Amino acid sequence: WNHTNITWYFYNSFNVDDIIEKAFALYSKHSSLTFKKDFQCPTMYITVTPTVHIKYSERKTCPYDFDGPGGVLGHAFVPYPGMNQTDIHLDFNENWDFTMNLPAYDKSSFFLTMAHEIGHALGLQHSYVATSVMFPVSFTPKGIRDLNEFDLDRD
């Protein structure tokens, strides 16, 4: 990113803007980045979508289809140089938990998945530290409410 003011818009009817704002807050409280909802000209397009879907930042079909419940929860992209727009896609067919609590065994945390995918959109790679928000598997042994040292100590 060549700027610190990032705008976003969630293109779905779910009422989860507060959860998305909390996920962005994990990054703004530890950096100079600011995040603001903007439906007119977002730099991050966020969608919850079924199998085949659109990559709005490029106006074309996303090359990565979703696989239904229990598989891939989402994916995100770092913007191409000079583009300054990107997408975050979450799988519509997952059994999402839209609370800030630990999800039941058969549900996935929308908050933690959103925080993870925002990290990818900002350029973070997977961490193999189980308490990291960038851990590649939806596993929350004690719940994660903040970025850990590994998430913060990245170039």
mmCIF file with all atom_site columns, C-alpha atoms in Angstrom:
data_model
loop_
_atom_site.group_PDB
_atom_site.id
_atom_site.type_symbol
_atom_site.label_atom_id
_atom_site.label_alt_id
_atom_site.label_comp_id
_atom_site.label_asym_id
_atom_site.label_entity_id
_atom_site.label_seq_id
_atom_site.pdbx_PDB_ins_code
_atom_site.Cartn_x
_atom_site.Cartn_y
_atom_site.Cartn_z
_atom_site.occupancy
_atom_site.B_iso_or_equiv
_atom_site.pdbx_formal_charge
_atom_site.auth_seq_id
_atom_site.auth_comp_id
_atom_site.auth_asym_id
_atom_site.auth_atom_id
_atom_site.pdbx_PDB_model_num
ATOM 1   C CA . TRP A 1 1   ? 0.000   0.000   0.000   1.00 0.00 ? 1   TRP A CA 1
ATOM 2   C CA . ASN A 1 2   ? 1.336   3.428   -0.831  1.00 0.00 ? 2   ASN A CA 1
ATOM 3   C CA . HIS A 1 3   ? -1.049  5.240   1.510   1.00 0.00 ? 3   HIS A CA 1
ATOM 4   C CA . THR A 1 4   ? -2.268  4.827   5.076   1.00 0.00 ? 4   THR A CA 1
ATOM 5   C CA . ASN A 1 5   ? -5.943  5.752   4.655   1.00 0.00 ? 5   ASN A CA 1
ATOM 6   C CA . ILE A 1 6   ? -7.709  2.625   3.461   1.00 0.00 ? 6   ILE A CA 1
ATOM 7   C CA . THR A 1 7   ? -11.394 2.574   2.613   1.00 0.00 ? 7   THR A CA 1
ATOM 8   C CA . TRP A 1 8   ? -13.590 -0.502  2.484   1.00 0.00 ? 8   TRP A CA 1
ATOM 9   C CA . TYR A 1 9   ? -17.084 -1.572  1.585   1.00 0.00 ? 9   TYR A CA 1
ATOM 10  C CA . PHE A 1 10  ? -18.961 -4.781  2.371   1.00 0.00 ? 10  PHE A CA 1
ATOM 11  C CA . TYR A 1 11  ? -21.117 -5.816  -0.600  1.00 0.00 ? 11  TYR A CA 1
ATOM 12  C CA . ASN A 1 12  ? -23.636 -8.053  1.145   1.00 0.00 ? 12  ASN A CA 1
ATOM 13  C CA . SER A 1 13  ? -26.873 -7.784  3.077   1.00 0.00 ? 13  SER A CA 1
ATOM 14  C CA . PHE A 1 14  ? -25.474 -9.250  6.315   1.00 0.00 ? 14  PHE A CA 1
ATOM 15  C CA . ASN A 1 15  ? -25.492 -6.704  9.127   1.00 0.00 ? 15  ASN A CA 1
ATOM 16  C CA . VAL A 1 16  ? -21.867 -7.212  10.205  1.00 0.00 ? 16  VAL A CA 1
ATOM 17  C CA . ASP A 1 17  ? -20.216 -3.819  9.731   1.00 0.00 ? 17  ASP A CA 1
ATOM 18  C CA . ASP A 1 18  ? -19.488 -3.632  13.475  1.00 0.00 ? 18  ASP A CA 1
ATOM 19  C CA . ILE A 1 19  ? -17.585 -6.947  13.347  1.00 0.00 ? 19  ILE A CA 1
ATOM 20  C CA . ILE A 1 20  ? -15.657 -5.800  10.266  1.00 0.00 ? 20  ILE A CA 1
ATOM 21  C CA . GLU A 1 21  ? -14.764 -2.531  12.018  1.00 0.00 ? 21  GLU A CA 1
ATOM 22  C CA . LYS A 1 22  ? -13.454 -4.490  15.036  1.00 0.00 ? 22  LYS A CA 1
ATOM 23  C CA . ALA A 1 23  ? -11.297 -6.628  12.738  1.00 0.00 ? 23  ALA A CA 1
ATOM 24  C CA . PHE A 1 24  ? -9.831  -3.510  11.090  1.00 0.00 ? 24  PHE A CA 1
ATOM 25  C CA . ALA A 1 25  ? -9.261  -1.998  14.554  1.00 0.00 ? 25  ALA A CA 1
ATOM 26  C CA . LEU A 1 26  ? -6.769  -4.791  15.323  1.00 0.00 ? 26  LEU A CA 1
ATOM 27  C CA . TYR A 1 27  ? -4.521  -3.298  12.663  1.00 0.00 ? 27  TYR A CA 1
ATOM 28  C CA . SER A 1 28  ? -5.190  0.410   13.181  1.00 0.00 ? 28  SER A CA 1
ATOM 29  C CA . LYS A 1 29  ? -4.336  0.268   16.886  1.00 0.00 ? 29  LYS A CA 1
ATOM 30  C CA . HIS A 1 30  ? -0.878  -1.155  16.114  1.00 0.00 ? 30  HIS A CA 1
ATOM 31  C CA . SER A 1 31  ? -0.029  0.905   13.014  1.00 0.00 ? 31  SER A CA 1
ATOM 32  C CA . SER A 1 32  ? -0.513  4.259   11.313  1.00 0.00 ? 32  SER A CA 1
ATOM 33  C CA . LEU A 1 33  ? -3.218  2.754   9.089   1.00 0.00 ? 33  LEU A CA 1
ATOM 34  C CA . THR A 1 34  ? -6.761  4.088   9.224   1.00 0.00 ? 34  THR A CA 1
ATOM 35  C CA . PHE A 1 35  ? -9.814  2.291   7.877   1.00 0.00 ? 35  PHE A CA 1
ATOM 36  C CA . LYS A 1 36  ? -13.100 3.892   6.886   1.00 0.00 ? 36  LYS A CA 1
ATOM 37  C CA . LYS A 1 37  ? -16.241 2.524   5.274   1.00 0.00 ? 37  LYS A CA 1
ATOM 38  C CA . ASP A 1 38  ? -16.846 4.105   1.851   1.00 0.00 ? 38  ASP A CA 1
ATOM 39  C CA . PHE A 1 39  ? -19.433 2.709   -0.557  1.00 0.00 ? 39  PHE A CA 1
ATOM 40  C CA . GLN A 1 40  ? -18.503 5.096   -3.382  1.00 0.00 ? 40  GLN A CA 1
ATOM 41  C CA . CYS A 1 41  ? -14.793 4.447   -3.838  1.00 0.00 ? 41  CYS A CA 1
ATOM 42  C CA . PRO A 1 42  ? -13.465 1.654   -1.601  1.00 0.00 ? 42  PRO A CA 1
ATOM 43  C CA . THR A 1 43  ? -9.910  0.409   -1.831  1.00 0.00 ? 43  THR A CA 1
ATOM 44  C CA . MET A 1 44  ? -10.947 -2.944  -0.281  1.00 0.00 ? 44  MET A CA 1
ATOM 45  C CA . TYR A 1 45  ? -13.985 -4.718  -1.692  1.00 0.00 ? 45  TYR A CA 1
ATOM 46  C CA . ILE A 1 46  ? -15.341 -7.243  0.825   1.00 0.00 ? 46  ILE A CA 1
ATOM 47  C CA . THR A 1 47  ? -17.846 -9.909  -0.234  1.00 0.00 ? 47  THR A CA 1
ATOM 48  C CA . VAL A 1 48  ? -19.364 -13.087 1.136   1.00 0.00 ? 48  VAL A CA 1
ATOM 49  C CA . THR A 1 49  ? -20.013 -15.108 -1.959  1.00 0.00 ? 49  THR A CA 1
ATOM 50  C CA . PRO A 1 50  ? -20.694 -18.663 -3.196  1.00 0.00 ? 50  PRO A CA 1
ATOM 51  C CA . THR A 1 51  ? -18.483 -20.785 -5.452  1.00 0.00 ? 51  THR A CA 1
ATOM 52  C CA . VAL A 1 52  ? -17.806 -18.728 -8.597  1.00 0.00 ? 52  VAL A CA 1
ATOM 53  C CA . HIS A 1 53  ? -17.504 -15.017 -7.856  1.00 0.00 ? 53  HIS A CA 1
ATOM 54  C CA . ILE A 1 54  ? -16.238 -11.643 -9.055  1.00 0.00 ? 54  ILE A CA 1
ATOM 55  C CA . LYS A 1 55  ? -12.967 -9.924  -8.203  1.00 0.00 ? 55  LYS A CA 1
ATOM 56  C CA . TYR A 1 56  ? -14.340 -6.368  -8.110  1.00 0.00 ? 56  TYR A CA 1
ATOM 57  C CA . SER A 1 57  ? -10.973 -4.604  -8.036  1.00 0.00 ? 57  SER A CA 1
ATOM 58  C CA . GLU A 1 58  ? -10.168 -6.068  -11.462 1.00 0.00 ? 58  GLU A CA 1
ATOM 59  C CA . ARG A 1 59  ? -13.734 -6.370  -12.815 1.00 0.00 ? 59  ARG A CA 1
ATOM 60  C CA . LYS A 1 60  ? -13.322 -10.045 -13.684 1.00 0.00 ? 60  LYS A CA 1
ATOM 61  C CA . THR A 1 61  ? -14.110 -13.512 -12.349 1.00 0.00 ? 61  THR A CA 1
ATOM 62  C CA . CYS A 1 62  ? -12.004 -14.495 -9.345  1.00 0.00 ? 62  CYS A CA 1
ATOM 63  C CA . PRO A 1 63  ? -9.682  -17.406 -10.229 1.00 0.00 ? 63  PRO A CA 1
ATOM 64  C CA . TYR A 1 64  ? -10.253 -19.095 -6.847  1.00 0.00 ? 64  TYR A CA 1
ATOM 65  C CA . ASP A 1 65  ? -13.645 -20.790 -6.384  1.00 0.00 ? 65  ASP A CA 1
ATOM 66  C CA . PHE A 1 66  ? -14.942 -21.715 -2.946  1.00 0.00 ? 66  PHE A CA 1
ATOM 67  C CA . ASP A 1 67  ? -15.536 -25.326 -1.948  1.00 0.00 ? 67  ASP A CA 1
ATOM 68  C CA . GLY A 1 68  ? -18.585 -25.162 0.316   1.00 0.00 ? 68  GLY A CA 1
ATOM 69  C CA . PRO A 1 69  ? -18.922 -25.694 4.073   1.00 0.00 ? 69  PRO A CA 1
ATOM 70  C CA . GLY A 1 70  ? -15.897 -26.731 6.086   1.00 0.00 ? 70  GLY A CA 1
ATOM 71  C CA . GLY A 1 71  ? -13.230 -26.008 3.507   1.00 0.00 ? 71  GLY A CA 1
ATOM 72  C CA . VAL A 1 72  ? -11.575 -22.760 2.537   1.00 0.00 ? 72  VAL A CA 1
ATOM 73  C CA . LEU A 1 73  ? -13.155 -19.928 4.556   1.00 0.00 ? 73  LEU A CA 1
ATOM 74  C CA . GLY A 1 74  ? -11.846 -17.013 2.533   1.00 0.00 ? 74  GLY A CA 1
ATOM 75  C CA . HIS A 1 75  ? -9.048  -15.455 0.561   1.00 0.00 ? 75  HIS A CA 1
ATOM 76  C CA . ALA A 1 76  ? -7.641  -11.994 -0.017  1.00 0.00 ? 76  ALA A CA 1
ATOM 77  C CA . PHE A 1 77  ? -5.224  -10.307 -2.357  1.00 0.00 ? 77  PHE A CA 1
ATOM 78  C CA . VAL A 1 78  ? -2.461  -7.736  -1.972  1.00 0.00 ? 78  VAL A CA 1
ATOM 79  C CA . PRO A 1 79  ? -3.049  -4.947  -4.501  1.00 0.00 ? 79  PRO A CA 1
ATOM 80  C CA . TYR A 1 80  ? -0.988  -4.968  -7.661  1.00 0.00 ? 80  TYR A CA 1
ATOM 81  C CA . PRO A 1 81  ? 1.631   -2.174  -7.697  1.00 0.00 ? 81  PRO A CA 1
ATOM 82  C CA . GLY A 1 82  ? 0.032   1.129   -8.625  1.00 0.00 ? 82  GLY A CA 1
ATOM 83  C CA . MET A 1 83  ? -3.494  -0.283  -8.355  1.00 0.00 ? 83  MET A CA 1
ATOM 84  C CA . ASN A 1 84  ? -4.365  0.469   -4.708  1.00 0.00 ? 84  ASN A CA 1
ATOM 85  C CA . GLN A 1 85  ? -7.508  -1.668  -4.754  1.00 0.00 ? 85  GLN A CA 1
ATOM 86  C CA . THR A 1 86  ? -8.022  -5.221  -3.610  1.00 0.00 ? 86  THR A CA 1
ATOM 87  C CA . ASP A 1 87  ? -10.623 -7.804  -2.656  1.00 0.00 ? 87  ASP A CA 1
ATOM 88  C CA . ILE A 1 88  ? -11.444 -9.919  0.368   1.00 0.00 ? 88  ILE A CA 1
ATOM 89  C CA . HIS A 1 89  ? -13.759 -12.868 -0.350  1.00 0.00 ? 89  HIS A CA 1
ATOM 90  C CA . LEU A 1 90  ? -15.423 -15.061 2.272   1.00 0.00 ? 90  LEU A CA 1
ATOM 91  C CA . ASP A 1 91  ? -17.315 -18.280 1.495   1.00 0.00 ? 91  ASP A CA 1
ATOM 92  C CA . PHE A 1 92  ? -21.091 -17.746 1.631   1.00 0.00 ? 92  PHE A CA 1
ATOM 93  C CA . ASN A 1 93  ? -21.697 -21.443 2.294   1.00 0.00 ? 93  ASN A CA 1
ATOM 94  C CA . GLU A 1 94  ? -19.763 -21.570 5.578   1.00 0.00 ? 94  GLU A CA 1
ATOM 95  C CA . ASN A 1 95  ? -21.620 -21.844 8.862   1.00 0.00 ? 95  ASN A CA 1
ATOM 96  C CA . TRP A 1 96  ? -20.566 -18.435 10.227  1.00 0.00 ? 96  TRP A CA 1
ATOM 97  C CA . ASP A 1 97  ? -20.656 -17.313 13.841  1.00 0.00 ? 97  ASP A CA 1
ATOM 98  C CA . PHE A 1 98  ? -21.379 -13.573 13.818  1.00 0.00 ? 98  PHE A CA 1
ATOM 99  C CA . THR A 1 99  ? -20.622 -12.986 17.508  1.00 0.00 ? 99  THR A CA 1
ATOM 100 C CA . MET A 1 100 ? -17.409 -11.991 19.258  1.00 0.00 ? 100 MET A CA 1
ATOM 101 C CA . ASN A 1 101 ? -17.529 -15.209 21.300  1.00 0.00 ? 101 ASN A CA 1
ATOM 102 C CA . LEU A 1 102 ? -15.703 -18.443 20.601  1.00 0.00 ? 102 LEU A CA 1
ATOM 103 C CA . PRO A 1 103 ? -17.698 -20.210 17.894  1.00 0.00 ? 103 PRO A CA 1
ATOM 104 C CA . ALA A 1 104 ? -19.399 -23.552 18.446  1.00 0.00 ? 104 ALA A CA 1
ATOM 105 C CA . TYR A 1 105 ? -17.477 -26.558 17.118  1.00 0.00 ? 105 TYR A CA 1
ATOM 106 C CA . ASP A 1 106 ? -19.495 -26.573 13.870  1.00 0.00 ? 106 ASP A CA 1
ATOM 107 C CA . LYS A 1 107 ? -19.147 -22.835 13.126  1.00 0.00 ? 107 LYS A CA 1
ATOM 108 C CA . SER A 1 108 ? -16.396 -20.507 11.937  1.00 0.00 ? 108 SER A CA 1
ATOM 109 C CA . SER A 1 109 ? -15.696 -17.119 13.486  1.00 0.00 ? 109 SER A CA 1
ATOM 110 C CA . PHE A 1 110 ? -16.541 -14.355 11.024  1.00 0.00 ? 110 PHE A CA 1
ATOM 111 C CA . PHE A 1 111 ? -14.450 -11.916 13.107  1.00 0.00 ? 111 PHE A CA 1
ATOM 112 C CA . LEU A 1 112 ? -11.274 -14.032 13.159  1.00 0.00 ? 112 LEU A CA 1
ATOM 113 C CA . THR A 1 113 ? -11.607 -14.953 9.493   1.00 0.00 ? 113 THR A CA 1
ATOM 114 C CA . MET A 1 114 ? -12.116 -11.292 8.590   1.00 0.00 ? 114 MET A CA 1
ATOM 115 C CA . ALA A 1 115 ? -9.069  -10.268 10.669  1.00 0.00 ? 115 ALA A CA 1
ATOM 116 C CA . HIS A 1 116 ? -7.003  -13.002 8.982   1.00 0.00 ? 116 HIS A CA 1
ATOM 117 C CA . GLU A 1 117 ? -8.019  -11.980 5.456   1.00 0.00 ? 117 GLU A CA 1
ATOM 118 C CA . ILE A 1 118 ? -7.443  -8.278  6.198   1.00 0.00 ? 118 ILE A CA 1
ATOM 119 C CA . GLY A 1 119 ? -3.916  -9.283  7.189   1.00 0.00 ? 119 GLY A CA 1
ATOM 120 C CA . HIS A 1 120 ? -3.423  -10.922 3.788   1.00 0.00 ? 120 HIS A CA 1
ATOM 121 C CA . ALA A 1 121 ? -4.833  -7.851  1.995   1.00 0.00 ? 121 ALA A CA 1
ATOM 122 C CA . LEU A 1 122 ? -2.288  -5.750  3.905   1.00 0.00 ? 122 LEU A CA 1
ATOM 123 C CA . GLY A 1 123 ? 0.540   -8.060  2.836   1.00 0.00 ? 123 GLY A CA 1
ATOM 124 C CA . LEU A 1 124 ? 0.934   -10.450 5.782   1.00 0.00 ? 124 LEU A CA 1
ATOM 125 C CA . GLN A 1 125 ? 1.724   -14.103 5.099   1.00 0.00 ? 125 GLN A CA 1
ATOM 126 C CA . HIS A 1 126 ? 0.681   -17.111 7.176   1.00 0.00 ? 126 HIS A CA 1
ATOM 127 C CA . SER A 1 127 ? 2.206   -17.621 10.606  1.00 0.00 ? 127 SER A CA 1
ATOM 128 C CA . TYR A 1 128 ? 2.721   -21.042 12.122  1.00 0.00 ? 128 TYR A CA 1
ATOM 129 C CA . VAL A 1 129 ? 2.326   -19.676 15.646  1.00 0.00 ? 129 VAL A CA 1
ATOM 130 C CA . ALA A 1 130 ? -1.055  -21.061 16.795  1.00 0.00 ? 130 ALA A CA 1
ATOM 131 C CA . THR A 1 131 ? -1.994  -17.859 18.668  1.00 0.00 ? 131 THR A CA 1
ATOM 132 C CA . SER A 1 132 ? -1.385  -15.674 15.615  1.00 0.00 ? 132 SER A CA 1
ATOM 133 C CA . VAL A 1 133 ? -4.345  -14.233 13.757  1.00 0.00 ? 133 VAL A CA 1
ATOM 134 C CA . MET A 1 134 ? -2.406  -15.247 10.621  1.00 0.00 ? 134 MET A CA 1
ATOM 135 C CA . PHE A 1 135 ? -2.375  -18.948 11.569  1.00 0.00 ? 135 PHE A CA 1
ATOM 136 C CA . PRO A 1 136 ? -3.643  -20.714 8.407   1.00 0.00 ? 136 PRO A CA 1
ATOM 137 C CA . VAL A 1 137 ? -6.293  -22.879 10.055  1.00 0.00 ? 137 VAL A CA 1
ATOM 138 C CA . SER A 1 138 ? -9.478  -21.740 11.749  1.00 0.00 ? 138 SER A CA 1
ATOM 139 C CA . PHE A 1 139 ? -8.468  -22.866 15.224  1.00 0.00 ? 139 PHE A CA 1
ATOM 140 C CA . THR A 1 140 ? -9.075  -20.765 18.316  1.00 0.00 ? 140 THR A CA 1
ATOM 141 C CA . PRO A 1 141 ? -7.972  -22.664 21.433  1.00 0.00 ? 141 PRO A CA 1
ATOM 142 C CA . LYS A 1 142 ? -8.500  -19.689 23.762  1.00 0.00 ? 142 LYS A CA 1
ATOM 143 C CA . GLY A 1 143 ? -9.865  -17.158 21.326  1.00 0.00 ? 143 GLY A CA 1
ATOM 144 C CA . ILE A 1 144 ? -7.820  -14.394 19.745  1.00 0.00 ? 144 ILE A CA 1
ATOM 145 C CA . ARG A 1 145 ? -8.772  -10.809 20.469  1.00 0.00 ? 145 ARG A CA 1
ATOM 146 C CA . ASP A 1 146 ? -5.615  -8.984  19.376  1.00 0.00 ? 146 ASP A CA 1
ATOM 147 C CA . LEU A 1 147 ? -2.537  -9.309  17.217  1.00 0.00 ? 147 LEU A CA 1
ATOM 148 C CA . ASN A 1 148 ? 0.326   -11.181 18.891  1.00 0.00 ? 148 ASN A CA 1
ATOM 149 C CA . GLU A 1 149 ? 4.050   -10.389 18.816  1.00 0.00 ? 149 GLU A CA 1
ATOM 150 C CA . PHE A 1 150 ? 4.564   -12.421 15.655  1.00 0.00 ? 150 PHE A CA 1
ATOM 151 C CA . ASP A 1 151 ? 1.819   -10.534 13.802  1.00 0.00 ? 151 ASP A CA 1
ATOM 152 C CA . LEU A 1 152 ? 3.342   -7.212  14.876  1.00 0.00 ? 152 LEU A CA 1
ATOM 153 C CA . ASP A 1 153 ? 6.973   -8.096  14.135  1.00 0.00 ? 153 ASP A CA 1
ATOM 154 C CA . ARG A 1 154 ? 6.599   -8.397  10.352  1.00 0.00 ? 154 ARG A CA 1
ATOM 155 C CA . ASP A 1 155 ? 8.358   -6.425  7.632   1.00 0.00 ? 155 ASP A CA 1
#
